[in-house]
Amino acid sequence: MDRDARMNRPFGLLAELTYRCPLACAYCSNPLELAAYNDEMSTAEWQRVFTEAAQMGVLQCHLSGGEPMLRRDLVDLVRTAAELGMYTNLVTSAIGLSRSRAEGLKEAGLDHVQISVQADEPVTSDRIAGIPSFERKLEAAAVVKDLGWPLTINVVLHRQNIDRVAEIIALVEELDADRIELANTQYYGWAWRNRTALLPSREQLAVAEEIVRAAREHLAGRMEVVHVLPDYYSEYPKPCMGGWAARQLTVAPNGDALPCPAAQTLPLPRASVREDSLERIWDGSPMFTAFRGTSWMKDPCRTCDRRELDFGGCRCQAFQLTGDAARTDPVCHLSPDHAIVAEVVEAANAGTRRDEEALVPRPHRG
Amino acid sequence: MPNDGAAADPAATPRPTPPAVPPSGHPALSRHVRMRFDRTRERYVLLGPESVIVLNPTGADILGLCDGQRTVSDVAAELQGRYDRVVDDEVATFLARLVANRCVEIDDGP
Ligand code: SF4
Ligand code: SF4
């Protein structure tokens, strides 16, 4: 491998082991066509993918889903990734993370656990998750700390829980987490379907931002506070994944390789690890090369000073909102399509809106 | 994926200002973080839950000496011997940044 190729290798693999899930979060970014992913890869296939990933320079392996705990071979998969020297991170709803399973994962070499929490109290949390799950999450968080793992709690923020952000932070502090991620919903998959009911108002956001800022100060040195703002309210788009096919890659349950989890929506030819090596897919498949770098850009991105900072924003969002994945992300205020986003934001701020509109739960499986 | 913000930019989150590094403190990698050599990039790297930090050779040398026994001054003195130049500021700045990232912990005890 020449030096240039080596320096352009991905750092992280997001292994979406299954899209099955005991929860039914309406903000879930899993694809709408869950049934298309029922043909899950075997243990041996995943192990081959991990080996290829490590060989090409991947250093972090995020085991996610759906709910990865539903894979009976999870301990074996963790062991393989850990033996390959990758930093292993389990991204879980915590359902199924009993003490005995946790001990198995610890022994296999799992480095870090991230648990999602939907709200600070059972009624809202269970309503958003679709099943009673709040208490089990707290129990699992305690087990994680007890076994000596670093713990991240991830909370997806939206119109129906953002007003409780102070209480949410207090709960996470009580759980003694090392990191909290307060991530405003990104509108892919089921979250896209539920966008109107999920997008917060400007005022909700402003209040939350103040609370998070104060909490970050008060928790400094004890808990890292990561706050992901909603891009619909930003002037510029997010630098999605650090650039298209630049630092990360995703493998879906059926073996589809993607630059980001939302990329299955794009009209690009599929690339599957069942048919080709990860390295060849990364280097040469249209799925990965189509938007790499900046040469695919049109105006205004093509000549914009920020093109190496935000890479024109999110390709999946551009496609979703305009039907053309090569356009400027409409979130950007310089985008000729920005009115599409501005209208949605305006609607979210209309005085007549109720806060608890009905959510469409994602099904547990396709 | 559970919409966990992986697609967004964690760097956009403002970091607290780096704390001062006491010369008598004992720095060590925090236990959530692993350092290893990466053959692909031919560099030492620090691996944490959401971050990969590719170290330059000086950074790797500094961290190689941060064993919880040596003080910050010991580390600087030892490197000064190796490099034949004063590195106090370099060591302090580097460690301050990693303390702010929670990659390094400094025990200020005796
Ligand atoms: S025009 Fe394109 S490159 Fe410039 S800020 Fe907007 S999205 Fe980024
Ligand atoms: S339904 Fe909820 S817990 Fe399950 S994958 Fe989606 S976001 Fe995660």
Tab-separated table of C-alpha atoms and ligand atoms in Angstrom:
chain	number	residue	atom	x	y	z
A	1	MET	CA	0.000	0.000	0.000
A	2	ASP	CA	1.497	3.360	-0.870
A	3	ARG	CA	1.764	6.130	1.640
A	4	ASP	CA	-1.124	8.208	0.290
A	5	ALA	CA	-3.496	5.285	0.407
A	6	ARG	CA	-2.360	4.478	3.929
A	7	MET	CA	-2.965	8.011	5.153
A	8	ASN	CA	-6.477	8.001	3.714
A	9	ARG	CA	-7.655	4.930	5.538
A	10	PRO	CA	-10.748	5.038	7.764
A	11	PHE	CA	-10.354	5.250	11.534
A	12	GLY	CA	-13.711	3.855	12.567
A	13	LEU	CA	-16.067	1.065	11.580
A	14	LEU	CA	-19.718	1.268	12.562
A	15	ALA	CA	-20.869	-2.346	12.533
A	16	GLU	CA	-24.660	-2.395	12.459
A	17	LEU	CA	-25.000	-6.000	13.488
A	18	THR	CA	-28.788	-6.190	13.267
A	19	TYR	CA	-31.729	-3.848	12.821
A	20	ARG	CA	-33.889	-5.949	15.122
A	21	CYS	CA	-34.661	-4.029	18.296
A	22	PRO	CA	-36.842	-4.513	21.363
A	23	LEU	CA	-37.500	-0.768	21.413
A	24	ALA	CA	-39.485	1.253	18.902
A	25	CYS	CA	-38.069	4.773	19.129
A	26	ALA	CA	-39.797	7.195	16.816
A	27	TYR	CA	-36.496	9.061	16.328
A	28	CYS	CA	-34.656	5.942	15.179
A	29	SER	CA	-32.473	6.589	12.152
A	30	ASN	CA	-32.592	2.983	10.950
A	31	PRO	CA	-33.914	2.612	7.395
A	32	LEU	CA	-37.655	2.581	6.772
A	33	GLU	CA	-37.423	-0.693	4.808
A	34	LEU	CA	-36.229	-2.814	7.727
A	35	ALA	CA	-37.344	-6.004	5.974
A	36	ALA	CA	-34.607	-5.553	3.375
A	37	TYR	CA	-32.021	-6.288	6.083
A	38	ASN	CA	-33.364	-9.529	7.521
A	39	ASP	CA	-30.676	-11.601	5.849
A	40	GLU	CA	-28.054	-10.829	8.482
A	41	MET	CA	-24.409	-11.714	8.099
A	42	SER	CA	-23.100	-14.734	9.964
A	43	THR	CA	-20.498	-14.692	12.714
A	44	ALA	CA	-17.809	-15.760	10.262
A	45	GLU	CA	-18.760	-13.057	7.778
A	46	TRP	CA	-18.542	-10.349	10.438
A	47	GLN	CA	-15.240	-11.721	11.657
A	48	ARG	CA	-13.876	-11.504	8.137
A	49	VAL	CA	-15.083	-7.894	7.869
A	50	PHE	CA	-13.394	-6.995	11.168
A	51	THR	CA	-10.160	-8.584	10.036
A	52	GLU	CA	-10.199	-6.699	6.746
A	53	ALA	CA	-11.044	-3.478	8.559
A	54	ALA	CA	-8.172	-3.835	11.020
A	55	GLN	CA	-5.780	-4.652	8.189
A	56	MET	CA	-6.691	-1.473	6.364
A	57	GLY	CA	-6.113	0.680	9.438
A	58	VAL	CA	-9.473	0.842	11.255
A	59	LEU	CA	-8.784	1.473	14.940
A	60	GLN	CA	-12.256	1.695	16.426
A	61	CYS	CA	-15.114	-0.735	16.132
A	62	HIS	CA	-18.577	0.471	17.156
A	63	LEU	CA	-20.957	-2.449	17.603
A	64	SER	CA	-24.378	-1.047	17.000
A	65	GLY	CA	-27.760	-1.783	15.437
A	66	GLY	CA	-30.753	-1.982	16.069
A	67	GLU	CA	-29.924	-3.696	19.281
A	68	PRO	CA	-26.579	-5.522	19.102
A	69	MET	CA	-27.371	-7.472	22.282
A	70	LEU	CA	-29.846	-9.466	20.174
A	71	ARG	CA	-26.904	-11.083	18.372
A	72	ARG	CA	-26.171	-14.297	20.243
A	73	ASP	CA	-22.625	-14.226	18.920
A	74	LEU	CA	-21.880	-10.773	20.324
A	75	VAL	CA	-19.234	-12.033	22.747
A	76	ASP	CA	-17.388	-13.774	19.912
A	77	LEU	CA	-17.578	-10.698	17.714
A	78	VAL	CA	-16.242	-8.477	20.498
A	79	ARG	CA	-13.427	-10.922	21.138
A	80	THR	CA	-12.407	-10.907	17.486
A	81	ALA	CA	-12.428	-7.105	17.266
A	82	ALA	CA	-10.494	-6.770	20.516
A	83	GLU	CA	-7.891	-9.339	19.477
A	84	LEU	CA	-7.371	-7.362	16.298
A	85	GLY	CA	-6.393	-4.407	18.502
A	86	MET	CA	-9.430	-2.272	17.756
A	87	TYR	CA	-11.027	-0.138	20.458
A	88	THR	CA	-14.444	-1.739	20.915
A	89	ASN	CA	-17.548	0.259	21.742
A	90	LEU	CA	-20.975	-1.245	22.372
A	91	VAL	CA	-23.878	1.036	21.421
A	92	THR	CA	-26.926	-0.382	23.156
A	93	SER	CA	-30.395	0.373	24.488
A	94	ALA	CA	-29.244	-1.795	27.439
A	95	ILE	CA	-32.147	-4.190	27.019
A	96	GLY	CA	-30.581	-7.615	27.442
A	97	LEU	CA	-27.436	-6.290	29.129
A	98	SER	CA	-27.743	-8.466	32.235
A	99	ARG	CA	-24.860	-8.807	34.648
A	100	SER	CA	-23.877	-12.209	33.311
A	101	ARG	CA	-23.864	-11.078	29.680
A	102	ALA	CA	-21.953	-7.975	30.694
A	103	GLU	CA	-19.315	-10.103	32.406
A	104	GLY	CA	-18.939	-12.162	29.242
A	105	LEU	CA	-18.393	-9.030	27.181
A	106	LYS	CA	-15.911	-7.652	29.674
A	107	GLU	CA	-13.935	-10.854	29.579
A	108	ALA	CA	-13.959	-10.776	25.766
A	109	GLY	CA	-12.270	-7.367	25.855
A	110	LEU	CA	-15.054	-4.824	25.328
A	111	ASP	CA	-13.607	-1.349	26.016
A	112	HIS	CA	-16.583	0.965	26.340
A	113	VAL	CA	-20.354	0.970	26.658
A	114	GLN	CA	-22.800	3.578	25.401
A	115	ILE	CA	-26.362	3.340	26.660
A	116	SER	CA	-29.255	5.321	25.223
A	117	VAL	CA	-31.722	6.952	27.563
A	118	GLN	CA	-34.911	8.523	26.240
A	119	ALA	CA	-35.884	10.814	29.136
A	120	ASP	CA	-35.332	11.402	32.848
A	121	GLU	CA	-38.397	9.574	34.126
A	122	PRO	CA	-40.190	6.348	33.211
A	123	VAL	CA	-43.439	7.689	31.739
A	124	THR	CA	-41.907	9.806	28.969
A	125	SER	CA	-38.993	7.443	28.485
A	126	ASP	CA	-41.197	4.387	28.023
A	127	ARG	CA	-43.589	6.311	25.776
A	128	ILE	CA	-40.743	7.371	23.469
A	129	ALA	CA	-39.073	3.938	23.537
A	130	GLY	CA	-42.381	2.190	22.929
A	131	ILE	CA	-41.935	-0.361	25.751
A	132	PRO	CA	-41.266	-0.239	29.491
A	133	SER	CA	-37.492	-0.023	29.558
A	134	PHE	CA	-36.471	2.892	31.778
A	135	GLU	CA	-35.736	0.933	34.951
A	136	ARG	CA	-33.764	-1.723	33.078
A	137	LYS	CA	-31.565	0.960	31.574
A	138	LEU	CA	-30.698	2.335	34.987
A	139	GLU	CA	-29.871	-1.138	36.262
A	140	ALA	CA	-27.641	-1.838	33.269
A	141	ALA	CA	-25.848	1.488	33.689
A	142	ALA	CA	-25.027	0.518	37.262
A	143	VAL	CA	-23.646	-2.841	36.099
A	144	VAL	CA	-21.463	-1.099	33.520
A	145	LYS	CA	-19.943	1.162	36.160
A	146	ASP	CA	-19.608	-1.699	38.587
A	147	LEU	CA	-17.562	-3.720	36.099
A	148	GLY	CA	-15.217	-0.763	35.645
A	149	TRP	CA	-16.146	0.277	32.115
A	150	PRO	CA	-16.235	3.893	31.057
A	151	LEU	CA	-19.879	4.768	30.424
A	152	THR	CA	-21.406	7.136	27.910
A	153	ILE	CA	-25.083	7.960	28.108
A	154	ASN	CA	-26.589	9.082	24.840
A	155	VAL	CA	-29.795	11.064	24.813
A	156	VAL	CA	-31.426	11.988	21.538
A	157	LEU	CA	-33.087	15.352	22.082
A	158	HIS	CA	-36.272	16.466	20.353
A	159	ARG	CA	-39.415	18.510	20.820
A	160	GLN	CA	-40.889	16.044	23.321
A	161	ASN	CA	-38.008	15.742	25.775
A	162	ILE	CA	-35.754	18.772	25.305
A	163	ASP	CA	-37.593	20.800	27.966
A	164	ARG	CA	-36.393	18.214	30.500
A	165	VAL	CA	-32.717	18.539	29.644
A	166	ALA	CA	-31.778	19.765	33.144
A	167	GLU	CA	-33.446	16.749	34.736
A	168	ILE	CA	-31.867	14.456	32.150
A	169	ILE	CA	-28.385	15.749	32.954
A	170	ALA	CA	-29.067	15.337	36.677
A	171	LEU	CA	-30.093	11.721	36.131
A	172	VAL	CA	-26.970	10.988	34.115
A	173	GLU	CA	-24.852	12.611	36.800
A	174	GLU	CA	-26.432	10.282	39.321
A	175	LEU	CA	-25.570	7.318	37.099
A	176	ASP	CA	-21.952	8.455	37.355
A	177	ALA	CA	-21.450	8.398	33.593
A	178	ASP	CA	-18.131	9.555	32.165
A	179	ARG	CA	-19.684	11.205	29.132
A	180	ILE	CA	-23.086	12.431	28.151
A	181	GLU	CA	-24.031	12.997	24.558
A	182	LEU	CA	-26.997	15.284	24.117
A	183	ALA	CA	-27.626	14.838	20.438
A	184	ASN	CA	-30.441	16.650	18.747
A	185	THR	CA	-32.273	14.373	16.360
A	186	GLN	CA	-30.940	14.048	12.854
A	187	TYR	CA	-33.701	13.465	10.382
A	188	TYR	CA	-33.009	10.138	8.744
A	189	GLY	CA	-35.059	6.955	8.650
A	190	TRP	CA	-37.875	6.916	11.175
A	191	ALA	CA	-36.872	10.320	12.517
A	192	TRP	CA	-37.489	11.734	9.037
A	193	ARG	CA	-40.941	10.208	9.023
A	194	ASN	CA	-41.591	11.858	12.425
A	195	ARG	CA	-39.847	15.131	11.717
A	196	THR	CA	-42.785	17.457	12.378
A	197	ALA	CA	-43.460	15.963	15.779
A	198	LEU	CA	-39.735	15.944	16.688
A	199	LEU	CA	-38.304	19.288	15.547
A	200	PRO	CA	-38.088	21.630	18.544
A	201	SER	CA	-38.841	25.338	18.501
A	202	ARG	CA	-36.166	28.018	18.561
A	203	GLU	CA	-37.136	28.940	22.081
A	204	GLN	CA	-36.876	25.364	23.343
A	205	LEU	CA	-33.385	25.185	21.879
A	206	ALA	CA	-32.231	28.466	23.352
A	207	VAL	CA	-33.328	27.465	26.831
A	208	ALA	CA	-31.675	24.041	26.496
A	209	GLU	CA	-28.442	25.549	25.248
A	210	GLU	CA	-28.174	27.751	28.319
A	211	ILE	CA	-28.782	24.778	30.611
A	212	VAL	CA	-26.198	22.644	28.841
A	213	ARG	CA	-23.623	25.418	28.984
A	214	ALA	CA	-24.054	25.803	32.744
A	215	ALA	CA	-23.930	22.017	33.224
A	216	ARG	CA	-20.721	21.744	31.221
A	217	GLU	CA	-19.064	24.210	33.554
A	218	HIS	CA	-20.369	22.605	36.687
A	219	LEU	CA	-19.360	19.102	35.531
A	220	ALA	CA	-15.931	20.038	34.166
A	221	GLY	CA	-13.366	17.389	35.048
A	222	ARG	CA	-16.047	14.886	36.098
A	223	MET	CA	-18.202	14.302	33.062
A	224	GLU	CA	-17.647	15.260	29.463
A	225	VAL	CA	-20.694	16.947	27.961
A	226	VAL	CA	-21.113	16.635	24.209
A	227	HIS	CA	-23.910	18.679	22.692
A	228	VAL	CA	-24.911	18.152	19.078
A	229	LEU	CA	-27.031	21.068	17.859
A	230	PRO	CA	-29.761	20.542	15.290
A	231	ASP	CA	-28.443	21.477	11.891
A	232	TYR	CA	-31.848	22.823	10.803
A	233	TYR	CA	-31.131	25.789	13.058
A	234	SER	CA	-27.496	26.312	12.084
A	235	GLU	CA	-26.156	28.770	9.597
A	236	TYR	CA	-23.804	26.199	8.086
A	237	PRO	CA	-24.213	22.443	7.713
A	238	LYS	CA	-22.434	19.842	9.812
A	239	PRO	CA	-19.214	18.407	8.377
A	240	CYS	CA	-20.904	15.075	8.020
A	241	MET	CA	-18.693	12.126	9.080
A	242	GLY	CA	-15.629	14.365	8.690
A	243	GLY	CA	-16.079	14.242	4.911
A	244	TRP	CA	-17.646	11.652	2.628
A	245	ALA	CA	-15.756	8.359	2.889
A	246	ALA	CA	-12.868	10.116	4.606
A	247	ARG	CA	-12.704	8.791	8.168
A	248	GLN	CA	-15.517	6.344	8.853
A	249	LEU	CA	-17.417	3.542	7.260
A	250	THR	CA	-20.579	1.648	8.087
A	251	VAL	CA	-21.497	-1.938	7.380
A	252	ALA	CA	-25.226	-2.736	7.532
A	253	PRO	CA	-26.633	-6.049	8.862
A	254	ASN	CA	-26.881	-7.518	5.339
A	255	GLY	CA	-23.296	-6.616	4.418
A	256	ASP	CA	-23.934	-3.356	2.579
A	257	ALA	CA	-20.922	-1.064	2.995
A	258	LEU	CA	-21.751	2.616	3.314
A	259	PRO	CA	-19.869	5.876	3.964
A	260	CYS	CA	-22.524	6.735	6.566
A	261	PRO	CA	-25.557	4.928	7.977
A	262	ALA	CA	-28.014	7.059	6.013
A	263	ALA	CA	-26.339	6.496	2.644
A	264	GLN	CA	-28.539	3.504	1.775
A	265	THR	CA	-31.108	6.036	0.584
A	266	LEU	CA	-28.837	7.359	-2.178
A	267	PRO	CA	-29.227	6.288	-5.810
A	268	LEU	CA	-25.737	4.757	-5.984
A	269	PRO	CA	-24.897	1.158	-6.865
A	270	ARG	CA	-24.796	-1.062	-3.783
A	271	ALA	CA	-21.432	-2.183	-2.457
A	272	SER	CA	-21.541	-5.340	-0.375
A	273	VAL	CA	-18.833	-6.940	1.721
A	274	ARG	CA	-20.408	-10.238	0.732
A	275	GLU	CA	-19.227	-9.607	-2.814
A	276	ASP	CA	-16.008	-7.671	-2.467
A	277	SER	CA	-13.265	-6.806	0.017
A	278	LEU	CA	-13.653	-3.826	2.289
A	279	GLU	CA	-10.472	-2.325	0.938
A	280	ARG	CA	-11.543	-2.469	-2.697
A	281	ILE	CA	-14.940	-1.061	-1.744
A	282	TRP	CA	-13.325	1.797	0.193
A	283	ASP	CA	-10.865	2.632	-2.565
A	284	GLY	CA	-12.907	2.142	-5.687
A	285	SER	CA	-16.652	1.612	-5.372
A	286	PRO	CA	-18.899	4.441	-6.619
A	287	MET	CA	-20.669	4.377	-3.253
A	288	PHE	CA	-17.435	5.578	-1.651
A	289	THR	CA	-15.828	7.616	-4.410
A	290	ALA	CA	-18.891	9.542	-5.661
A	291	PHE	CA	-18.582	12.402	-3.148
A	292	ARG	CA	-15.068	11.989	-1.821
A	293	GLY	CA	-13.047	15.201	-1.830
A	294	THR	CA	-14.454	18.364	-3.388
A	295	SER	CA	-14.362	17.817	-7.163
A	296	TRP	CA	-18.028	16.698	-7.356
A	297	MET	CA	-19.229	20.032	-5.967
A	298	LYS	CA	-21.437	22.525	-7.759
A	299	ASP	CA	-21.928	26.173	-6.879
A	300	PRO	CA	-22.131	27.636	-4.283
A	301	CYS	CA	-19.920	25.011	-2.561
A	302	ARG	CA	-17.454	24.706	-5.440
A	303	THR	CA	-16.041	28.175	-4.841
A	304	CYS	CA	-16.867	28.547	-1.152
A	305	ASP	CA	-14.143	29.099	1.465
A	306	ARG	CA	-15.748	26.606	3.783
A	307	ARG	CA	-15.726	23.670	1.374
A	308	GLU	CA	-12.861	21.927	3.180
A	309	LEU	CA	-14.497	22.626	6.553
A	310	ASP	CA	-17.980	21.237	6.032
A	311	PHE	CA	-17.625	19.447	2.677
A	312	GLY	CA	-20.909	20.941	1.495
A	313	GLY	CA	-22.789	19.285	4.345
A	314	CYS	CA	-24.660	16.013	4.272
A	315	ARG	CA	-25.174	14.250	0.924
A	316	CYS	CA	-28.049	12.214	2.278
A	317	GLN	CA	-29.830	15.319	3.504
A	318	ALA	CA	-29.248	17.068	0.177
A	319	PHE	CA	-30.780	14.097	-1.599
A	320	GLN	CA	-33.656	13.752	0.816
A	321	LEU	CA	-34.628	17.413	0.576
A	322	THR	CA	-33.843	18.204	-3.075
A	323	GLY	CA	-33.694	14.863	-4.890
A	324	ASP	CA	-30.084	15.569	-5.947
A	325	ALA	CA	-27.291	14.287	-3.720
A	326	ALA	CA	-24.711	16.597	-5.338
A	327	ARG	CA	-26.461	19.811	-4.321
A	328	THR	CA	-25.460	21.981	-1.377
A	329	ASP	CA	-27.005	20.738	1.859
A	330	PRO	CA	-30.163	22.917	2.108
A	331	VAL	CA	-29.389	23.522	5.768
A	332	CYS	CA	-26.696	25.960	4.619
A	333	HIS	CA	-28.017	29.499	4.410
A	334	LEU	CA	-26.056	29.900	1.141
A	335	SER	CA	-27.906	27.018	-0.487
A	336	PRO	CA	-30.340	27.975	-3.267
A	337	ASP	CA	-32.701	25.419	-1.680
A	338	HIS	CA	-32.508	26.848	1.822
A	339	ALA	CA	-36.213	27.825	1.727
A	340	ILE	CA	-37.096	24.123	2.112
A	341	VAL	CA	-35.482	24.083	5.549
A	342	ALA	CA	-36.607	27.585	6.477
A	343	GLU	CA	-40.243	26.594	5.936
A	344	VAL	CA	-39.977	23.568	8.167
A	345	VAL	CA	-38.317	25.649	10.860
A	346	GLU	CA	-41.012	28.295	10.572
A	347	ALA	CA	-43.713	25.656	10.986
A	348	ALA	CA	-41.966	24.322	14.093
A	349	ASN	CA	-42.167	27.818	15.569
A	350	ALA	CA	-45.804	28.567	14.749
A	351	GLY	CA	-47.610	29.477	17.964
A	352	THR	CA	-50.445	27.059	17.330
A	353	ARG	CA	-48.288	23.942	17.546
A	354	ARG	CA	-48.811	21.489	20.363
A	355	ASP	CA	-45.715	19.877	21.827
A	356	GLU	CA	-46.832	16.288	21.969
A	357	GLU	CA	-47.946	15.314	18.529
A	358	ALA	CA	-48.385	11.638	17.762
A	359	LEU	CA	-45.231	9.701	16.868
A	360	VAL	CA	-45.008	6.796	14.446
A	361	PRO	CA	-43.036	4.093	16.272
A	362	ARG	CA	-40.532	2.116	14.250
A	363	PRO	CA	-41.423	-1.580	14.134
A	364	HIS	CA	-39.248	-4.024	16.068
A	365	ARG	CA	-38.276	-5.670	12.831
A	366	GLY	CA	-39.183	-5.596	9.168
B	1	MET	CA	-28.278	3.230	14.230
B	2	PRO	CA	-29.869	4.876	17.208
B	3	ASN	CA	-29.423	8.401	15.916
B	4	ASP	CA	-26.535	9.006	18.250
B	5	GLY	CA	-25.014	11.983	16.551
B	6	ALA	CA	-22.059	10.097	15.114
B	7	ALA	CA	-22.589	11.953	11.877
B	8	ALA	CA	-22.123	15.296	13.541
B	9	ASP	CA	-18.945	16.997	14.535
B	10	PRO	CA	-17.932	16.507	18.133
B	11	ALA	CA	-15.220	19.086	17.582
B	12	ALA	CA	-17.978	21.680	17.335
B	13	THR	CA	-18.575	21.223	21.031
B	14	PRO	CA	-16.612	23.900	22.862
B	15	ARG	CA	-13.976	22.402	25.104
B	16	PRO	CA	-13.290	23.805	28.544
B	17	THR	CA	-10.109	25.872	28.652
B	18	PRO	CA	-7.095	23.639	29.301
B	19	PRO	CA	-6.199	23.538	32.990
B	20	ALA	CA	-2.743	24.507	34.160
B	21	VAL	CA	-0.355	21.559	34.485
B	22	PRO	CA	1.395	21.461	37.875
B	23	PRO	CA	5.114	20.591	37.410
B	24	SER	CA	5.003	18.401	40.525
B	25	GLY	CA	1.928	16.433	39.392
B	26	HIS	CA	2.116	12.807	38.246
B	27	PRO	CA	0.606	12.390	34.783
B	28	ALA	CA	-0.747	9.069	33.512
B	29	LEU	CA	-3.010	7.959	30.688
B	30	SER	CA	-6.573	7.849	31.939
B	31	ARG	CA	-7.781	4.296	32.200
B	32	HIS	CA	-10.365	4.773	29.429
B	33	VAL	CA	-7.686	5.410	26.897
B	34	ARG	CA	-5.296	3.081	25.158
B	35	MET	CA	-2.068	3.889	23.370
B	36	ARG	CA	-0.798	1.613	20.651
B	37	PHE	CA	1.288	1.644	17.526
B	38	ASP	CA	-0.672	1.807	14.292
B	39	ARG	CA	1.152	0.059	11.480
B	40	THR	CA	-0.999	1.649	8.778
B	41	ARG	CA	-0.115	5.216	9.694
B	42	GLU	CA	3.241	4.368	11.263
B	43	ARG	CA	2.405	6.457	14.290
B	44	TYR	CA	1.404	5.893	17.861
B	45	VAL	CA	-2.298	6.546	18.411
B	46	LEU	CA	-4.493	7.185	21.429
B	47	LEU	CA	-7.804	5.381	21.341
B	48	GLY	CA	-10.801	6.493	23.383
B	49	PRO	CA	-14.552	5.990	23.179
B	50	GLU	CA	-15.198	8.583	20.489
B	51	SER	CA	-11.765	9.721	19.525
B	52	VAL	CA	-8.632	8.655	17.757
B	53	ILE	CA	-5.640	10.906	18.284
B	54	VAL	CA	-2.687	10.312	15.990
B	55	LEU	CA	0.416	11.280	17.951
B	56	ASN	CA	3.505	12.890	16.553
B	57	PRO	CA	6.789	11.298	17.694
B	58	THR	CA	7.355	13.848	20.469
B	59	GLY	CA	3.852	13.331	21.798
B	60	ALA	CA	4.373	9.579	21.809
B	61	ASP	CA	7.677	10.039	23.689
B	62	ILE	CA	6.013	12.255	26.281
B	63	LEU	CA	3.190	9.810	26.897
B	64	GLY	CA	5.611	6.907	26.994
B	65	LEU	CA	7.086	8.521	30.104
B	66	CYS	CA	3.761	9.331	31.784
B	67	ASP	CA	3.598	6.317	34.065
B	68	GLY	CA	2.008	7.882	37.145
B	69	GLN	CA	5.409	7.733	38.895
B	70	ARG	CA	7.342	10.472	37.129
B	71	THR	CA	6.331	14.074	37.685
B	72	VAL	CA	5.734	16.505	34.843
B	73	SER	CA	9.198	17.982	35.544
B	74	ASP	CA	10.781	14.511	35.457
B	75	VAL	CA	9.231	13.880	32.052
B	76	ALA	CA	10.489	17.203	30.718
B	77	ALA	CA	13.985	16.647	32.162
B	78	GLU	CA	14.237	13.197	30.662
B	79	LEU	CA	13.174	14.405	27.219
B	80	GLN	CA	15.526	17.343	27.457
B	81	GLY	CA	18.323	14.827	27.850
B	82	ARG	CA	17.129	12.886	24.836
B	83	TYR	CA	16.529	15.818	22.508
B	84	ASP	CA	19.211	18.143	23.799
B	85	ARG	CA	16.855	21.122	24.025
B	86	VAL	CA	14.406	22.617	26.532
B	87	VAL	CA	10.944	21.084	26.232
B	88	ASP	CA	9.159	22.283	29.393
B	89	ASP	CA	6.573	24.350	27.522
B	90	GLU	CA	5.999	21.697	24.918
B	91	VAL	CA	5.344	19.081	27.575
B	92	ALA	CA	3.032	21.357	29.565
B	93	THR	CA	1.001	22.426	26.529
B	94	PHE	CA	0.684	18.907	25.198
B	95	LEU	CA	-0.398	17.479	28.551
B	96	ALA	CA	-2.846	20.328	29.172
B	97	ARG	CA	-4.584	19.541	25.922
B	98	LEU	CA	-4.865	15.855	26.766
B	99	VAL	CA	-6.095	16.616	30.272
B	100	ALA	CA	-8.831	18.770	28.736
B	101	ASN	CA	-9.725	15.816	26.482
B	102	ARG	CA	-9.735	13.544	29.521
B	103	CYS	CA	-7.059	11.362	27.937
B	104	VAL	CA	-4.549	12.112	30.678
B	105	GLU	CA	-5.065	12.438	34.410
B	106	ILE	CA	-2.638	14.264	36.662
B	107	ASP	CA	-2.397	13.153	40.229
B	108	ASP	CA	-1.195	16.121	42.213
B	109	GLY	CA	-0.338	14.130	45.341
B	110	PRO	CA	3.215	13.753	46.655
C	1	SF4	S1	-21.914	26.820	0.387
C	1	SF4	FE1	-21.298	24.698	0.614
C	1	SF4	S2	-19.176	24.742	1.336
C	1	SF4	FE2	-20.048	26.817	1.615
C	1	SF4	S3	-20.790	26.828	3.719
C	1	SF4	FE3	-22.538	26.229	2.443
C	1	SF4	S4	-22.466	23.980	2.395
C	1	SF4	FE4	-20.450	24.684	3.163
C	2	SF4	S1	-35.535	1.660	18.123
C	2	SF4	FE1	-34.441	2.969	19.600
C	2	SF4	S2	-33.072	1.607	20.655
C	2	SF4	FE2	-33.740	0.534	18.815
C	2	SF4	S3	-32.149	1.006	17.275
C	2	SF4	FE3	-33.741	2.512	17.021
C	2	SF4	S4	-33.083	4.221	18.309
C	2	SF4	FE4	-31.908	2.462	18.954
